[in-house]
C-alpha positions as protocol buffer text, in pm:
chain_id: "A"
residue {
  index: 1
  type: UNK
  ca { x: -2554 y: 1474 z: -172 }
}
residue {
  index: 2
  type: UNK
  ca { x: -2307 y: 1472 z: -465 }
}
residue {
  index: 3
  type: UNK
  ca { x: -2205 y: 1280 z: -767 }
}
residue {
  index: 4
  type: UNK
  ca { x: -1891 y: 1269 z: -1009 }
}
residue {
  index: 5
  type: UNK
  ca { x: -1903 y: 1307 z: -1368 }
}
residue {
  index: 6
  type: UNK
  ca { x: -1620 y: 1319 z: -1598 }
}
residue {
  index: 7
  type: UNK
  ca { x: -1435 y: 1643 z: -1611 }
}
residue {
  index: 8
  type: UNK
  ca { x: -1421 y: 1750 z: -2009 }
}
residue {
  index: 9
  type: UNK
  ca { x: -1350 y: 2089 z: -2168 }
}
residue {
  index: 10
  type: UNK
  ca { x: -1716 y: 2219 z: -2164 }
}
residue {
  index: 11
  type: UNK
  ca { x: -1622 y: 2210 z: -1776 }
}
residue {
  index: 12
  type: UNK
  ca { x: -1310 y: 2428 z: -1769 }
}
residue {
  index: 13
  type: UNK
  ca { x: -1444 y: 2790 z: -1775 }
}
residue {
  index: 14
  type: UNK
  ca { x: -1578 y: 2692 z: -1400 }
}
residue {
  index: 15
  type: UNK
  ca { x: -1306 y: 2615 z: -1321 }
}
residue {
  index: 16
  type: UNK
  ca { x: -1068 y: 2865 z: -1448 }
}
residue {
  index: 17
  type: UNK
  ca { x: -1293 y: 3117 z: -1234 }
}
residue {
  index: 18
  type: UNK
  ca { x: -1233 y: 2934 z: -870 }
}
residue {
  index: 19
  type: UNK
  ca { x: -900 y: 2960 z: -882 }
}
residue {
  index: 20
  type: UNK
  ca { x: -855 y: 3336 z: -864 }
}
residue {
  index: 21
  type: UNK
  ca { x: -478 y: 3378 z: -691 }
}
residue {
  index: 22
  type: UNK
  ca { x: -151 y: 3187 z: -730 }
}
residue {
  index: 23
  type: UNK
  ca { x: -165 y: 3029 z: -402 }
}
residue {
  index: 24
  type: UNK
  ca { x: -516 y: 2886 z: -441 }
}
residue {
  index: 25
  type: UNK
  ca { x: -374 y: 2760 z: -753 }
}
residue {
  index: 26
  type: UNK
  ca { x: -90 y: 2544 z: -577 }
}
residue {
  index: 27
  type: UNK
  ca { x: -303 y: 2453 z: -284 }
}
residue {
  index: 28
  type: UNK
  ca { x: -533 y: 2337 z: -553 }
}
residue {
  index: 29
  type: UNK
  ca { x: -280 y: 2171 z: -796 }
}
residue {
  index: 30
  type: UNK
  ca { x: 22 y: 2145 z: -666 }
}
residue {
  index: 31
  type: UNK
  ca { x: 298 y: 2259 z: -969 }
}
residue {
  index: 32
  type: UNK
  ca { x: 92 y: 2057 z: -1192 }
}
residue {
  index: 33
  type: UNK
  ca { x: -58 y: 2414 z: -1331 }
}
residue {
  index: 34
  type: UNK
  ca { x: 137 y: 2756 z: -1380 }
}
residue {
  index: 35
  type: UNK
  ca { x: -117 y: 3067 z: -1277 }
}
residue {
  index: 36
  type: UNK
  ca { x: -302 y: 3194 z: -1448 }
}
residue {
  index: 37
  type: UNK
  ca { x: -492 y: 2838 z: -1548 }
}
residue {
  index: 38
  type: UNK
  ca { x: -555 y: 2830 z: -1917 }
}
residue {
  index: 39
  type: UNK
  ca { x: -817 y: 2641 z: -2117 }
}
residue {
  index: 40
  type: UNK
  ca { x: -439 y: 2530 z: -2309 }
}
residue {
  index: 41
  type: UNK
  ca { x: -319 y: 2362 z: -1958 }
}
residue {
  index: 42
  type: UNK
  ca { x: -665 y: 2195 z: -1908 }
}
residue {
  index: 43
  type: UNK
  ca { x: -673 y: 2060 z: -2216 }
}
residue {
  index: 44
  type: UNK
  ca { x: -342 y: 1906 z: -2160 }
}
residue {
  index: 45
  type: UNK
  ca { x: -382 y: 1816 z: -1815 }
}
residue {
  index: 46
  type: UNK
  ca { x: -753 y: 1594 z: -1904 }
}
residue {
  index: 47
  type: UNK
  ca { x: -522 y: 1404 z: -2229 }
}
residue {
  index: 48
  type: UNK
  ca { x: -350 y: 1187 z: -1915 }
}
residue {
  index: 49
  type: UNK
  ca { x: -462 y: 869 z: -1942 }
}
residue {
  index: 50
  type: UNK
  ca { x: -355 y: 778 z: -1602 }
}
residue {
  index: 51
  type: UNK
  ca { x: -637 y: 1069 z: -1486 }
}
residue {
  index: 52
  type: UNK
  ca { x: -948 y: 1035 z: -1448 }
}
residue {
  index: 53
  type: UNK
  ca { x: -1073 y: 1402 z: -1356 }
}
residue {
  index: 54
  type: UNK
  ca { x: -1437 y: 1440 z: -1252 }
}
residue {
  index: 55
  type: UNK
  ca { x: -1666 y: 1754 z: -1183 }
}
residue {
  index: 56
  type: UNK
  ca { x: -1829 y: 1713 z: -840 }
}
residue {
  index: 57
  type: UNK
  ca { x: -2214 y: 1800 z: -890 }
}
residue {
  index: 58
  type: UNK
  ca { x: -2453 y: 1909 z: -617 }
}
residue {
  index: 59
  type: UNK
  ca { x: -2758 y: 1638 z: -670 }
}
residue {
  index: 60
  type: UNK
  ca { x: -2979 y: 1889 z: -500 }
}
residue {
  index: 61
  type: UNK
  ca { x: -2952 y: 2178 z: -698 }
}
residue {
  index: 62
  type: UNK
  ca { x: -2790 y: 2016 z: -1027 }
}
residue {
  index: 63
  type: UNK
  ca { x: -2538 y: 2294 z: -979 }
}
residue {
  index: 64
  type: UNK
  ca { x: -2126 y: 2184 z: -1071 }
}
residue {
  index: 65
  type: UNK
  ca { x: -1980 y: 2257 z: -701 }
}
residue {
  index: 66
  type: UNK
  ca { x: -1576 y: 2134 z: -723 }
}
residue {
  index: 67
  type: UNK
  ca { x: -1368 y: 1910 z: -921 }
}
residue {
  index: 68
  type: UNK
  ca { x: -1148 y: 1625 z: -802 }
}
residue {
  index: 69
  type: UNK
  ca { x: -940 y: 1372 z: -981 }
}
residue {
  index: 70
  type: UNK
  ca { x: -801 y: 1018 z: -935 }
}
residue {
  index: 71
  type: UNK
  ca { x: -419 y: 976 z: -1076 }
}
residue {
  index: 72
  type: UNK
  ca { x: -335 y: 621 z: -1103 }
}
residue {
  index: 73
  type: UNK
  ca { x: 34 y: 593 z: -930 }
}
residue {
  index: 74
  type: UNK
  ca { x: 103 y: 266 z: -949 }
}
residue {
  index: 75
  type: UNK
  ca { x: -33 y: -87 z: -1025 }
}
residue {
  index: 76
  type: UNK
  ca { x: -202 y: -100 z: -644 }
}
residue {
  index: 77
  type: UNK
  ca { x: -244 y: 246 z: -597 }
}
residue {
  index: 78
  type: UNK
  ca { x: -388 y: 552 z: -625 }
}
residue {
  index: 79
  type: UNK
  ca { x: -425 y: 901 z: -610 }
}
residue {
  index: 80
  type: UNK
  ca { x: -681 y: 1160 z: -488 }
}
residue {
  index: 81
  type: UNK
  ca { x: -567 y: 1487 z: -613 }
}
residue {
  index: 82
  type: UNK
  ca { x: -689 y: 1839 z: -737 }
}
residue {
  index: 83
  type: UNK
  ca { x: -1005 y: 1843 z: -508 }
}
residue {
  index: 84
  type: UNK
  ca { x: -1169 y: 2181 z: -456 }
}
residue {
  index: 85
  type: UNK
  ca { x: -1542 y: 2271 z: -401 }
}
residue {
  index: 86
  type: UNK
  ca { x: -1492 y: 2556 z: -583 }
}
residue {
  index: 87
  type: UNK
  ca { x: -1854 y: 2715 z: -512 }
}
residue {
  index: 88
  type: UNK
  ca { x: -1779 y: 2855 z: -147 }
}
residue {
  index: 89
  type: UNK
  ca { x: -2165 y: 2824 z: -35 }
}
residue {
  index: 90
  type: UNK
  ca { x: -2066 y: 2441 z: -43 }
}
residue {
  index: 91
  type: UNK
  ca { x: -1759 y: 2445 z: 160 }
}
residue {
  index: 92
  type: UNK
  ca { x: -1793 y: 2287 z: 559 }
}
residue {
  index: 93
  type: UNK
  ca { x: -2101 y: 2125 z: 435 }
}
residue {
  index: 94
  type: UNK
  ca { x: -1951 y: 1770 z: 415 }
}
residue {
  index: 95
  type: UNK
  ca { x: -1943 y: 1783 z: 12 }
}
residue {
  index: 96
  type: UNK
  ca { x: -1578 y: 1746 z: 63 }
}
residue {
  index: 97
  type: UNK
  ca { x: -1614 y: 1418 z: 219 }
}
residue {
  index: 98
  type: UNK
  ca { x: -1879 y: 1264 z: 45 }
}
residue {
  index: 99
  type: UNK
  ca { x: -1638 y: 1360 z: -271 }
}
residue {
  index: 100
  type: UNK
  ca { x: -1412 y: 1166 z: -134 }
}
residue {
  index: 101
  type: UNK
  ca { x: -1548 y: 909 z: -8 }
}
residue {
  index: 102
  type: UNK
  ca { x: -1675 y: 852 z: -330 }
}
residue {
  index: 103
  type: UNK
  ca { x: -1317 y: 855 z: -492 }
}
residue {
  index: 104
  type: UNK
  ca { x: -1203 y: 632 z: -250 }
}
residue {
  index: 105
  type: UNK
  ca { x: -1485 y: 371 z: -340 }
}
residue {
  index: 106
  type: UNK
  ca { x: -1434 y: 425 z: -719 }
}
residue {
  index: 107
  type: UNK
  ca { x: -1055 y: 352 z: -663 }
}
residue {
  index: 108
  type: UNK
  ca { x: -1119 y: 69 z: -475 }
}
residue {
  index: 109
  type: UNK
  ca { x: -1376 y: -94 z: -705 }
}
residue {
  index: 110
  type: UNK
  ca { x: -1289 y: 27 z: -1011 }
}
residue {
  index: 111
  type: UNK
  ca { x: -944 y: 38 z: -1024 }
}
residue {
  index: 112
  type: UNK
  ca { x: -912 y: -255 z: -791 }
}
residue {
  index: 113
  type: UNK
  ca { x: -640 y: -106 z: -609 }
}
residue {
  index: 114
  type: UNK
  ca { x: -509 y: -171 z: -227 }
}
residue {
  index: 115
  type: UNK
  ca { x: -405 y: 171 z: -149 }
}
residue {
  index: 116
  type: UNK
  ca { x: -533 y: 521 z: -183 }
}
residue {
  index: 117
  type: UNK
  ca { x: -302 y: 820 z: -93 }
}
residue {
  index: 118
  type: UNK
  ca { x: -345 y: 1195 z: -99 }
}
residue {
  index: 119
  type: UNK
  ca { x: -116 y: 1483 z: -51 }
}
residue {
  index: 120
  type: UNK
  ca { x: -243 y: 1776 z: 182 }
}
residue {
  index: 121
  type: UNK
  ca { x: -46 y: 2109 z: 303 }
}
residue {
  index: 122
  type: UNK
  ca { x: 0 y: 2065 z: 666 }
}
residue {
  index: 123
  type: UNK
  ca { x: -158 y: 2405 z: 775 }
}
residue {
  index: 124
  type: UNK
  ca { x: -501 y: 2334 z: 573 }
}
residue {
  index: 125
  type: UNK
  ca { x: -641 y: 2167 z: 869 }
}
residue {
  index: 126
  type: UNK
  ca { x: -1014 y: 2156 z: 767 }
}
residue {
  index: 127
  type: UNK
  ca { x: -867 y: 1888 z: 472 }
}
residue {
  index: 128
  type: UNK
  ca { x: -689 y: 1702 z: 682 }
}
residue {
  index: 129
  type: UNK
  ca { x: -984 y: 1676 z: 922 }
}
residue {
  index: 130
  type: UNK
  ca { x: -1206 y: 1624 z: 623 }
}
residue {
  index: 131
  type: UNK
  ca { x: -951 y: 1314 z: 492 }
}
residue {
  index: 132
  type: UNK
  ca { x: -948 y: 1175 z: 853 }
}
residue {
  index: 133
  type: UNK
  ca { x: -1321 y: 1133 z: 905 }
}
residue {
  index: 134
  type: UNK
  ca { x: -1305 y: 982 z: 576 }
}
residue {
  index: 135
  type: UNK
  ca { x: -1063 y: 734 z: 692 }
}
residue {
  index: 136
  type: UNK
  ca { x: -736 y: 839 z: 586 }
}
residue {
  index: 137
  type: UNK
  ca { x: -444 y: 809 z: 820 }
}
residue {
  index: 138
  type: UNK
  ca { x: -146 y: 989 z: 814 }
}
residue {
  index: 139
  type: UNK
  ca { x: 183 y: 847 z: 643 }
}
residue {
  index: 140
  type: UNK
  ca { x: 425 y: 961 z: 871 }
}
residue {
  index: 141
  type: UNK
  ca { x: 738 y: 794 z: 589 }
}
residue {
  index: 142
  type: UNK
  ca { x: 612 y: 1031 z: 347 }
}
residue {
  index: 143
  type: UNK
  ca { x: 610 y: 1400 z: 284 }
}
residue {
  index: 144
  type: UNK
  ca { x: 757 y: 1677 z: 53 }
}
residue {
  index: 145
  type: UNK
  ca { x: 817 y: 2060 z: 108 }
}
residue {
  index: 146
  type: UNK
  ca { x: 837 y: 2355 z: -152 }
}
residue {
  index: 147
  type: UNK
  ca { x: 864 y: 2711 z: -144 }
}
residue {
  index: 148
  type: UNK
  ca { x: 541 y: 2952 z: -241 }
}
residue {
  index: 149
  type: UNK
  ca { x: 635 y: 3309 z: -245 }
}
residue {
  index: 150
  type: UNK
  ca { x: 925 y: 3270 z: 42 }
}
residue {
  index: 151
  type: UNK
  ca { x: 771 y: 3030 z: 256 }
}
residue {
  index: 152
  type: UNK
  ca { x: 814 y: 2655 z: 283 }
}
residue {
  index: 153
  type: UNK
  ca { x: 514 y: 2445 z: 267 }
}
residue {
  index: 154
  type: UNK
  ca { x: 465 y: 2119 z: 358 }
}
residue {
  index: 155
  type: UNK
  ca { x: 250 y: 1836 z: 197 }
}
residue {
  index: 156
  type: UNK
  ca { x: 196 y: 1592 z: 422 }
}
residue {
  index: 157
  type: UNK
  ca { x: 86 y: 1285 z: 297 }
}
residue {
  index: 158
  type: UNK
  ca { x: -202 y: 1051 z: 397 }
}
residue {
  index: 159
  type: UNK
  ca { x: -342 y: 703 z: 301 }
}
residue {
  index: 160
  type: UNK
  ca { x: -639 y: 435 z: 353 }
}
residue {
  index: 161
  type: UNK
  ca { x: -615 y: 33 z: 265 }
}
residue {
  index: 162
  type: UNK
  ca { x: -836 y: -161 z: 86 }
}
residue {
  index: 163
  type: UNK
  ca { x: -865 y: -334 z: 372 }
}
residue {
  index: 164
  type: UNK
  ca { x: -876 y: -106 z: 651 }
}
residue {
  index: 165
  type: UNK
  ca { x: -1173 y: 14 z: 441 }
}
residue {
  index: 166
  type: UNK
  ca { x: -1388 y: -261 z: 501 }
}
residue {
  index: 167
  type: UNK
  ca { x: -1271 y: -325 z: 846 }
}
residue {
  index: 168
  type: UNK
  ca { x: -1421 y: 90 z: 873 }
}
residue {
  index: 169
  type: UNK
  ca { x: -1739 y: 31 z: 705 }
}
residue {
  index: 170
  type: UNK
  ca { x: -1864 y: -312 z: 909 }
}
């Protein structure tokens, strides 16, 4: 079991340590963050006020396992972005999906949105397997490429409706 809490600076050190290679950094982030992540690109990153970044927290063993964050796109929508459970004893232990499962119902209720979207890299199929038993469908309209190191990746990207939600959970 897992909750959220908000992400704040006390929370970057763990952070910083996950993300130990360039590539984990943009599977992670995206270009939002240049390697090596900084305390100074954190700090930054947390002033959005259209994020709302959260530490993901092992109930269990009180123990900070990932972080994720909700971006607020638009006026109906949102984002789920920048997940990771960082700790690797976590991973394939469905703490990915109950993190965002509960992003998905915190975007839904709190936010009051219709949509929530995600962005995945097409080869990291234990996300997109961990997005799909959460619900999320695949957005074949939408999708992006960039290089890493010589080689194209693609982010694929992948949604759930408000109310495809509830028609999921009756």
């Amino acid at each position: 079991m897992i909750r959220l809490e908000p992400f704040t600076n006390e929370d970057f050190e763990k952070l910083i340590s996950w993300i130990d290679n360039k590539e984990l950094l943009i599977q992670f982030a995206g270009s939002v963050f240049e390697y090596p992540l900084t305390a100074e690109q954190l700090t930054i990153y947390i002033s959005d006020n259209k994020r709302f970044a959260f530490k993901v927290i092992d109930v269990n063993m009180n123990e900070t396992i990932g972080h994720a964050e909700i971006y607020l796109t638009e006026p109906d929508t949102s984002r789920l972005c920048r997940i990771l459970i960082g700790n690797k004893e976590y991973r394939g232990k469905g703490r990915g999906q109950q993190t965002v499962q509960q992003l998905t119902d915190y975007s839904f209720e709190k936010f009051k949105v219709e949509v929530v979207e995600l962005n995945v890299y097409d080869w990291n199929i234990s996300a997109i397997k961990c997005y799909e038993k959460a619900g999320f469908i695949t957005n074949p309209n939408k999708s992006k490429k960039i290089e890493v190191d010589g080689k194209i990746w693609t982010a694929i990207n992948m949604k759930i409706l408000k109310n495809e939600r509830k028609k999921a959970n009756s």
